[in-house]
mmCIF file of C-alpha atoms and ligand atoms in Angstrom:
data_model
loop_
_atom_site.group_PDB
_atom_site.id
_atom_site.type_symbol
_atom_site.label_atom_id
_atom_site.label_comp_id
_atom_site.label_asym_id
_atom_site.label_seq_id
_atom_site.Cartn_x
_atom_site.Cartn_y
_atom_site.Cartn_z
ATOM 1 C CA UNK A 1 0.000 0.000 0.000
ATOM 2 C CA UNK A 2 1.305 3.512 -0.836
ATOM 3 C CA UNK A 3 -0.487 6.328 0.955
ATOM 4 C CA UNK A 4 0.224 10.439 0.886
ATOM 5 C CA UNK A 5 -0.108 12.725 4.086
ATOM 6 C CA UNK A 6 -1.266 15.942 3.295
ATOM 7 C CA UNK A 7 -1.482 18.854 5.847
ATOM 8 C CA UNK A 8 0.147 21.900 6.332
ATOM 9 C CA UNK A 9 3.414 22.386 9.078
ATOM 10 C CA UNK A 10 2.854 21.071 12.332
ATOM 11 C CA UNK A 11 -0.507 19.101 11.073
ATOM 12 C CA UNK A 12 1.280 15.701 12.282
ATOM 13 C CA UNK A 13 2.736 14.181 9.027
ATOM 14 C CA UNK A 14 5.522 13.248 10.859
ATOM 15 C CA UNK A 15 4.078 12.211 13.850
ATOM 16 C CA UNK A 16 1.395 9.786 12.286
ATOM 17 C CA UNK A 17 3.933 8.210 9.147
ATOM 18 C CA UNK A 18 6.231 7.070 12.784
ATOM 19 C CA UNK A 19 3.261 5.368 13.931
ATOM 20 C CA UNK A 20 2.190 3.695 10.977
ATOM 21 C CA UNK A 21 6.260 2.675 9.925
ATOM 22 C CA UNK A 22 6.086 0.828 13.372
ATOM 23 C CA UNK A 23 2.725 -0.445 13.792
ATOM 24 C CA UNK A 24 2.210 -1.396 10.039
ATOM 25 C CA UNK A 25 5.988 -2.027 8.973
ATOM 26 C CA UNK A 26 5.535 0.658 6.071
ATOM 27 C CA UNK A 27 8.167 2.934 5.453
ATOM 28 C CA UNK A 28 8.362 6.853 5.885
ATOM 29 C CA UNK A 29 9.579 8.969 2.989
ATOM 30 C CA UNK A 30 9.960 12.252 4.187
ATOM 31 C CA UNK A 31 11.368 14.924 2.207
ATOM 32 C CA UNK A 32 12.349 17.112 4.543
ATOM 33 C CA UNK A 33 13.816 14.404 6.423
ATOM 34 C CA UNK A 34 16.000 13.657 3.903
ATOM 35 C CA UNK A 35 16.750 17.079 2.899
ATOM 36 C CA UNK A 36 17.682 17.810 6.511
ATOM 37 C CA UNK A 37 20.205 14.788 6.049
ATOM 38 C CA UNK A 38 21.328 16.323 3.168
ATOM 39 C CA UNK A 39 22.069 19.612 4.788
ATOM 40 C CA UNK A 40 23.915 17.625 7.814
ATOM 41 C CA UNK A 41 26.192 16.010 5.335
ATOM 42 C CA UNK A 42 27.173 19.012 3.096
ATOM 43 C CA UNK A 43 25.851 17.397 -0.042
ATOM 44 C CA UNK A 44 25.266 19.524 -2.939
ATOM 45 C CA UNK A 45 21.411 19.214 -2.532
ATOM 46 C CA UNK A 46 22.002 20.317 0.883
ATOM 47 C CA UNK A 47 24.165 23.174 0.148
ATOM 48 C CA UNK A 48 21.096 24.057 -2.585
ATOM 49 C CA UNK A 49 18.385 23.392 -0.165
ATOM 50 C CA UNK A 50 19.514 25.154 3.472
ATOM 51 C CA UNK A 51 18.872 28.959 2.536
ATOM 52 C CA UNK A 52 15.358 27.832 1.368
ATOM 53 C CA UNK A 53 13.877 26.009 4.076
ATOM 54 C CA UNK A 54 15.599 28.224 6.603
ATOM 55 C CA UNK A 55 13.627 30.455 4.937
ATOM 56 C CA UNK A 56 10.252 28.261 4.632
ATOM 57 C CA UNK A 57 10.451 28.521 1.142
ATOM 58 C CA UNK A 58 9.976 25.434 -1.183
ATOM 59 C CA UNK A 59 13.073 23.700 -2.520
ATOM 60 C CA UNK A 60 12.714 22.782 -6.393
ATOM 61 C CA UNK A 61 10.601 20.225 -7.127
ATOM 62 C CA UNK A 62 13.436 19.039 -9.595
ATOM 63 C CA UNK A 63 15.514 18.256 -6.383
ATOM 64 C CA UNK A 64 12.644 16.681 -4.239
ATOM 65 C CA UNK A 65 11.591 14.451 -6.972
ATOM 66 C CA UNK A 66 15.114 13.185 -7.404
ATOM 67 C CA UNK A 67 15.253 12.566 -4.064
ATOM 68 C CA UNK A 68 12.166 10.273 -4.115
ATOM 69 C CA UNK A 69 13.038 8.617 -7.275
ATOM 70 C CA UNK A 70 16.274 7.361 -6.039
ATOM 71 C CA UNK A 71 14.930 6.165 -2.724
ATOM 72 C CA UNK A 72 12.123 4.448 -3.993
ATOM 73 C CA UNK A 73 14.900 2.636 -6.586
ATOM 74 C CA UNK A 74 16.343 1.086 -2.963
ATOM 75 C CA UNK A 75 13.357 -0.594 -1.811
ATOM 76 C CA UNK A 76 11.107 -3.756 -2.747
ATOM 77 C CA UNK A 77 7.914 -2.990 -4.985
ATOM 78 C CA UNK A 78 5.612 -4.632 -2.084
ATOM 79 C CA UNK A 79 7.153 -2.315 0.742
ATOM 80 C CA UNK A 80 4.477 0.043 1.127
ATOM 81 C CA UNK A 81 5.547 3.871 1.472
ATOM 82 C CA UNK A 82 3.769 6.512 3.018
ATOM 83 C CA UNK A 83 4.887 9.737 1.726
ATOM 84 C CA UNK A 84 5.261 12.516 4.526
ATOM 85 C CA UNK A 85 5.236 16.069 3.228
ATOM 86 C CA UNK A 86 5.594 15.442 -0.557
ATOM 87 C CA UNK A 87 3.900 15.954 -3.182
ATOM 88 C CA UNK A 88 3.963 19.869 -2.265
ATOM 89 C CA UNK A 89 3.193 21.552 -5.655
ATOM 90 C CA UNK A 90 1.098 20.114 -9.036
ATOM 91 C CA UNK A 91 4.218 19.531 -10.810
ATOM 92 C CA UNK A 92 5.180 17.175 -8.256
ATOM 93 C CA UNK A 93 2.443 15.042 -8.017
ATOM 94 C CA UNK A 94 2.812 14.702 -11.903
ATOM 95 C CA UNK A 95 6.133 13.802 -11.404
ATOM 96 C CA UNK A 96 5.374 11.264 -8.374
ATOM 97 C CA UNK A 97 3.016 9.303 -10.601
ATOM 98 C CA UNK A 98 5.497 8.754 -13.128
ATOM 99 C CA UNK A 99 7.982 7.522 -10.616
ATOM 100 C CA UNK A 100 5.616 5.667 -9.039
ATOM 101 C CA UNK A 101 4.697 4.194 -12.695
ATOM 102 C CA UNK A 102 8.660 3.256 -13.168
ATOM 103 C CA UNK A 103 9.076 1.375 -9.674
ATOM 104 C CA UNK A 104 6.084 -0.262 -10.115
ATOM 105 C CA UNK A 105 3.452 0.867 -7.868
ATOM 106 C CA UNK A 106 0.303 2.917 -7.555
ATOM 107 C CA UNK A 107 -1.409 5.343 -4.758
ATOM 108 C CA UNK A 108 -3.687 4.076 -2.793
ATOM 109 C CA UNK A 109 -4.507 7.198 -0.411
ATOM 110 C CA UNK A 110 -4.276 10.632 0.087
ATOM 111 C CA UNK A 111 -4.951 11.375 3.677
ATOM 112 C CA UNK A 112 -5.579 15.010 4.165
ATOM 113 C CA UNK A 113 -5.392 16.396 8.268
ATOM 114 C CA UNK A 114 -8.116 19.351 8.896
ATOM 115 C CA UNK A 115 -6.719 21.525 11.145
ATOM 116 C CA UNK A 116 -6.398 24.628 12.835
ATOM 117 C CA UNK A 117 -3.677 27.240 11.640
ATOM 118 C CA UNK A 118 -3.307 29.567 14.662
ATOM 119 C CA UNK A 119 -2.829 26.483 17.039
ATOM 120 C CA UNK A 120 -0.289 24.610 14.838
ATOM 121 C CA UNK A 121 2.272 27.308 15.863
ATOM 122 C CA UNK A 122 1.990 26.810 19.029
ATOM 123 C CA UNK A 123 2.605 23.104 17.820
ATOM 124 C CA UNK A 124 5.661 23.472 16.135
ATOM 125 C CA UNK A 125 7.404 26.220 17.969
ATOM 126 C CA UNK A 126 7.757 24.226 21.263
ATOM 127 C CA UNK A 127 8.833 20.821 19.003
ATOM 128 C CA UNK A 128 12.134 19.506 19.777
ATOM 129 C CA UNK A 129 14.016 16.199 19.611
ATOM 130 C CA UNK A 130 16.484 14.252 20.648
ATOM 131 C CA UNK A 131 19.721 15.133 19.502
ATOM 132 C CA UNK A 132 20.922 11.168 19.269
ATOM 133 C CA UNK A 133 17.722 9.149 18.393
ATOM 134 C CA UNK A 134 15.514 11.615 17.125
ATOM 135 C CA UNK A 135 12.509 11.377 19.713
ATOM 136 C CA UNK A 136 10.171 14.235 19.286
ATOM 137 C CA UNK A 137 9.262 15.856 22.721
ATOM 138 C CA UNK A 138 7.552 19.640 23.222
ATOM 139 C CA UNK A 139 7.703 22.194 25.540
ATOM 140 C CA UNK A 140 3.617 22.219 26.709
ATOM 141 C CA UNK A 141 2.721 18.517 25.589
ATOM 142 C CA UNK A 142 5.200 16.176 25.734
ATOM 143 C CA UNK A 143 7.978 16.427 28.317
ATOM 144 C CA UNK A 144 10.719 13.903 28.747
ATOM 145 C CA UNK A 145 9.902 11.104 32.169
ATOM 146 C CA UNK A 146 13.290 12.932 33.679
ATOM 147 C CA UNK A 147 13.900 16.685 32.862
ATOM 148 C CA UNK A 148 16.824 16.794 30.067
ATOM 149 C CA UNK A 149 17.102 13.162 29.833
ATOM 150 C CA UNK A 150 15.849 11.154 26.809
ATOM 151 C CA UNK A 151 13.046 8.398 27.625
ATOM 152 C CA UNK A 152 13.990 6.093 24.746
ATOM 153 C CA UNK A 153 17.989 6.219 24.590
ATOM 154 C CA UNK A 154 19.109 8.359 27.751
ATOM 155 C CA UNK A 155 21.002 10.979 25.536
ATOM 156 C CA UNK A 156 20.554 14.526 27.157
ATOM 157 C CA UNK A 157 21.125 16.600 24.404
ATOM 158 C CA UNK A 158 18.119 17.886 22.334
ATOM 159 C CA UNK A 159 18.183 19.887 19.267
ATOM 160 C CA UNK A 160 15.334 22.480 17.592
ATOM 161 C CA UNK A 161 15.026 22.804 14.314
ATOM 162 C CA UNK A 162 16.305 26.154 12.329
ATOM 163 C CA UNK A 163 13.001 26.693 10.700
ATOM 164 C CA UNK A 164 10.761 26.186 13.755
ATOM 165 C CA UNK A 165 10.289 29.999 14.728
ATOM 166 C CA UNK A 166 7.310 31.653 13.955
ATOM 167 C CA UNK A 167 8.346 34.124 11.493
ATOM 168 C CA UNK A 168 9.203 31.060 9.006
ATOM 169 C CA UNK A 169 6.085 28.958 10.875
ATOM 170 C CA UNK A 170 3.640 31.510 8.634
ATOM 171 C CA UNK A 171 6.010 31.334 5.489
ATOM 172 C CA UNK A 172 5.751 28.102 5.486
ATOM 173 C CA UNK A 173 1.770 27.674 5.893
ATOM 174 C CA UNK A 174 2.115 31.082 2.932
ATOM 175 C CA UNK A 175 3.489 28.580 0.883
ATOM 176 C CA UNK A 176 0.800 25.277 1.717
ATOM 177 C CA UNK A 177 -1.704 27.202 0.849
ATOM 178 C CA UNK A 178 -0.598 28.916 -2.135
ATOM 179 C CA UNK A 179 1.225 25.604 -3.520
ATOM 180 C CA UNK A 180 0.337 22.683 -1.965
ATOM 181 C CA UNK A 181 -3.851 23.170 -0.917
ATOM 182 C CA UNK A 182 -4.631 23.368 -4.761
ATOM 183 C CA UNK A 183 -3.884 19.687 -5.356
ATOM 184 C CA UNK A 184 -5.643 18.229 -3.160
ATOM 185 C CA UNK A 185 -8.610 18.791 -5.720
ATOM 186 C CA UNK A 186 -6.376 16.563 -8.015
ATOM 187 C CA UNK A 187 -6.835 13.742 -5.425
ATOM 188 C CA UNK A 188 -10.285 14.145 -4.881
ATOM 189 C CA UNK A 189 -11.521 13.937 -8.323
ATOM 190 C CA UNK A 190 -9.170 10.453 -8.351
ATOM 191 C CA UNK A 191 -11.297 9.232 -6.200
ATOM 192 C CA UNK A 192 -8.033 9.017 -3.503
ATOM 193 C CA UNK A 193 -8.908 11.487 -1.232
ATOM 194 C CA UNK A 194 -10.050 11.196 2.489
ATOM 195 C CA UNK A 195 -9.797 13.719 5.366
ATOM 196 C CA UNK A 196 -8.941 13.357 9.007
ATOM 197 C CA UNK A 197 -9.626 15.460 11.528
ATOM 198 C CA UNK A 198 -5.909 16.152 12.906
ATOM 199 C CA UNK A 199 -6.755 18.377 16.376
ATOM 200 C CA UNK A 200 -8.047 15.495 18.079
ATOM 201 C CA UNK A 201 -5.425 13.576 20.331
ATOM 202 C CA UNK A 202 -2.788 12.262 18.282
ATOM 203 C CA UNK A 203 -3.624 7.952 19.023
ATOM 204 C CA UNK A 204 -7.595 9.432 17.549
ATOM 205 C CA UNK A 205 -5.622 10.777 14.408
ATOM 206 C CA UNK A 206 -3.606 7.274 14.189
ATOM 207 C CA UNK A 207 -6.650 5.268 14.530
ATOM 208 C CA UNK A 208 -9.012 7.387 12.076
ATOM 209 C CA UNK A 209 -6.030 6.509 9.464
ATOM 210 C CA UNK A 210 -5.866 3.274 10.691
ATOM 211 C CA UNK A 211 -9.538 2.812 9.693
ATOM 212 C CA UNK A 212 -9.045 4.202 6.100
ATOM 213 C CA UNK A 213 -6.540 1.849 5.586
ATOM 214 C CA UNK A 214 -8.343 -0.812 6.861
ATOM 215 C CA UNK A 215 -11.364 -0.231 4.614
ATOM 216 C CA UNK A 216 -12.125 -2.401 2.099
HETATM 217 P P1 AP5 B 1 8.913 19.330 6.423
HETATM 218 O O1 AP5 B 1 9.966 18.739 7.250
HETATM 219 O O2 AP5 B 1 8.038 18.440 5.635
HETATM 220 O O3 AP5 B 1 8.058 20.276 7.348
HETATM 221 P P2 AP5 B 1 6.511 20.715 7.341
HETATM 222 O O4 AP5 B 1 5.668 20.274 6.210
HETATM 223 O O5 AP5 B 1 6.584 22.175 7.562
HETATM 224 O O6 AP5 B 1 5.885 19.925 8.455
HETATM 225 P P3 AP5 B 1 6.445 19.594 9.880
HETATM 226 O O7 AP5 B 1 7.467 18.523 9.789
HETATM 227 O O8 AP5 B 1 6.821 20.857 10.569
HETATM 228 O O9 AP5 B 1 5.120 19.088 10.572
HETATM 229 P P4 AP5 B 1 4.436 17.662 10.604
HETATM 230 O O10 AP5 B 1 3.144 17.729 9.862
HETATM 231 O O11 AP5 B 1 5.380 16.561 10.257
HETATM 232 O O12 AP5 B 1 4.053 17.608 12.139
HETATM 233 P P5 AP5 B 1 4.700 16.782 13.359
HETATM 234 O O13 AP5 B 1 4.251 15.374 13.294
HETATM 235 O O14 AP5 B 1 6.157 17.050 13.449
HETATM 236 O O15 AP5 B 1 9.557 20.388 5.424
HETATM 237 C C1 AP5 B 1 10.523 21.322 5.883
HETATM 238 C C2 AP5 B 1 11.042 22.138 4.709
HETATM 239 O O16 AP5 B 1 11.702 21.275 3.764
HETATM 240 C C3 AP5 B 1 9.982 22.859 3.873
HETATM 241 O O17 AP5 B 1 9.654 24.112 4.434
HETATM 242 C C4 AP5 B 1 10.706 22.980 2.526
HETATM 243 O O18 AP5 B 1 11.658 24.023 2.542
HETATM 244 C C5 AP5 B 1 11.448 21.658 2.430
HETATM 245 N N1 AP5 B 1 10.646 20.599 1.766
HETATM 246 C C6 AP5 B 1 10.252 19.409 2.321
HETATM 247 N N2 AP5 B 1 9.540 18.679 1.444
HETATM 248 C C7 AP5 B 1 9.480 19.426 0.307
HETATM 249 C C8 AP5 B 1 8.855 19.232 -0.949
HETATM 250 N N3 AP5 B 1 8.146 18.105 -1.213
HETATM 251 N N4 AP5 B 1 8.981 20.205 -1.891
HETATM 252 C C9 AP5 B 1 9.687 21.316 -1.645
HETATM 253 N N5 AP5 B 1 10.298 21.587 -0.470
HETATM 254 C C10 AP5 B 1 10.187 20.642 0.492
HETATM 255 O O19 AP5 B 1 3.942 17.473 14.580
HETATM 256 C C11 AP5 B 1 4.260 18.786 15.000
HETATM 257 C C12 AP5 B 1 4.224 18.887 16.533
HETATM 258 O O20 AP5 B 1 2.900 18.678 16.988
HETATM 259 C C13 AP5 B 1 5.051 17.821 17.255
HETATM 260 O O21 AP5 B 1 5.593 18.385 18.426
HETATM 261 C C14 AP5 B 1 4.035 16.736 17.595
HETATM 262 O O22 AP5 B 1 4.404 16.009 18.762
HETATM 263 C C15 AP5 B 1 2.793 17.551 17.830
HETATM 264 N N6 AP5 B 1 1.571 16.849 17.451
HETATM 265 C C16 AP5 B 1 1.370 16.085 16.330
HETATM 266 N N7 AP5 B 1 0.099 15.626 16.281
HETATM 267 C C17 AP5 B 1 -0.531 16.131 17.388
HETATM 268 C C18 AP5 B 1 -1.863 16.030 17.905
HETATM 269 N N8 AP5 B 1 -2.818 15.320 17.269
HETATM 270 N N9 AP5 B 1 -2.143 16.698 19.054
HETATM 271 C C19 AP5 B 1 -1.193 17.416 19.712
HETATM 272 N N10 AP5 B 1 0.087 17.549 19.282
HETATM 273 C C20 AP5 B 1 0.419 16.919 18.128
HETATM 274 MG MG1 MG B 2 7.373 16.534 9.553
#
């Protein structure tokens, strides 16, 4: 199965595609994700993509696509995928059905979270993880069992990311709306789309996904 997670920053992409990688053995293709790897190494997509997305801008979908392409190329046809933040723009989701064509594989959903803008920021601005595993934790909502001390590998250094500040927080929902809300039309007309409500408690997100998956 091969499923999309639509939603604008902070909707819980992230946070639902962990859940279903370890409860349904899929695997999570997030772009930024990757492209934060590929700013960590020094790559040359990173050293293309770090001024945008500190920025909140959109990297090109040239780069993005690539990205996907050549991942997809490393994994078994009957792995199912759940892609986390991309398509963003129309040209991309052109350009994911042809690669999706090449490796062999259709969509199956498009899962879109309904939420609420203003309290998103709030959301993302107090996100951080774990330096050394990459647990997410936040500032009102989740705290760590033992102040400064990771639950899941012990590590006590935790990291925020460079575009999680509110200024770039509205360029970035600027740019969902403008580029990525129009193709979720595209989706619909498919026949693809379904909606979630994504401000309910996040195991009432996982298991209204859960039961679109499940559907027959
Ligand atoms: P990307 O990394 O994809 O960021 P984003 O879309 O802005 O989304 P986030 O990762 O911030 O949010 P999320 O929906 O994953 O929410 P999360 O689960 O973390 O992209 C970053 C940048 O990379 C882009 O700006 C762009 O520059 C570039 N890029 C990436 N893909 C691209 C593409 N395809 N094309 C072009 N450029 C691209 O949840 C957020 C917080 O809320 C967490 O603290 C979480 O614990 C909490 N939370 C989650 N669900 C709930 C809930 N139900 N209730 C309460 N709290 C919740
Ligand atoms: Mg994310």
């Amino acid at each position: 199965m091969n499923i999309i997670l639509l939603g604008p920053p902070g909707a819980g992409k992230g946070t639902q595609a962990g859940r279903l990688e370890a409860d349904r053995g899929m695997v999570q293709l997030s772009t930024g994700d990757m492209l934060r790897a590929a700013v960590k190494s020094g790559s040359p997509v990173g050293l293309k993509a770090k001024a945008v997305m500190d920025a909140g801008e959109l990297v090109s979908d040239e780069i993005v696509s690539g990205i996907i392409d050549e991942k997809l190329g490393t994994l078994a046809s009957r792995q199912g995928v759940i892609f986390d933040g991309y398509p963003r723009t129309a040209a991309q989701a052109e350009q994911l059905d042809a690669i999706l064509t090449k490796h062999g594989r259709s969509l199956d959903h498009v899962i879109e979270l309904e939420v609420n803008e203003d309290k998103l920021v709030v959301r993302i601005v107090g996100r951080y993880t774990c330096g050394q595993c990459g647990t997410g934790y936040h500032d009102s909502f989740k705290h760590p069992k033992v102040a400064g001390v990771c639950d899941v590998c012990g590590a006590t250094e935790f990291k925020r990311r460079p575009d999680d500040n509110e200024e770039t927080v509205r360029t970035r929902m600027a740019e969902y709306r403008a580029k990525t809300e129009p193709i979720i039309p595209i989706y619909a007309a498919r026949g693809l789309l379904a909606r979630v409500d994504g401000m309910g408690e996040i195991d009432a997100v996982t298991a209204a996904i859960e039961a679109i998956l499940d559907a027959v």
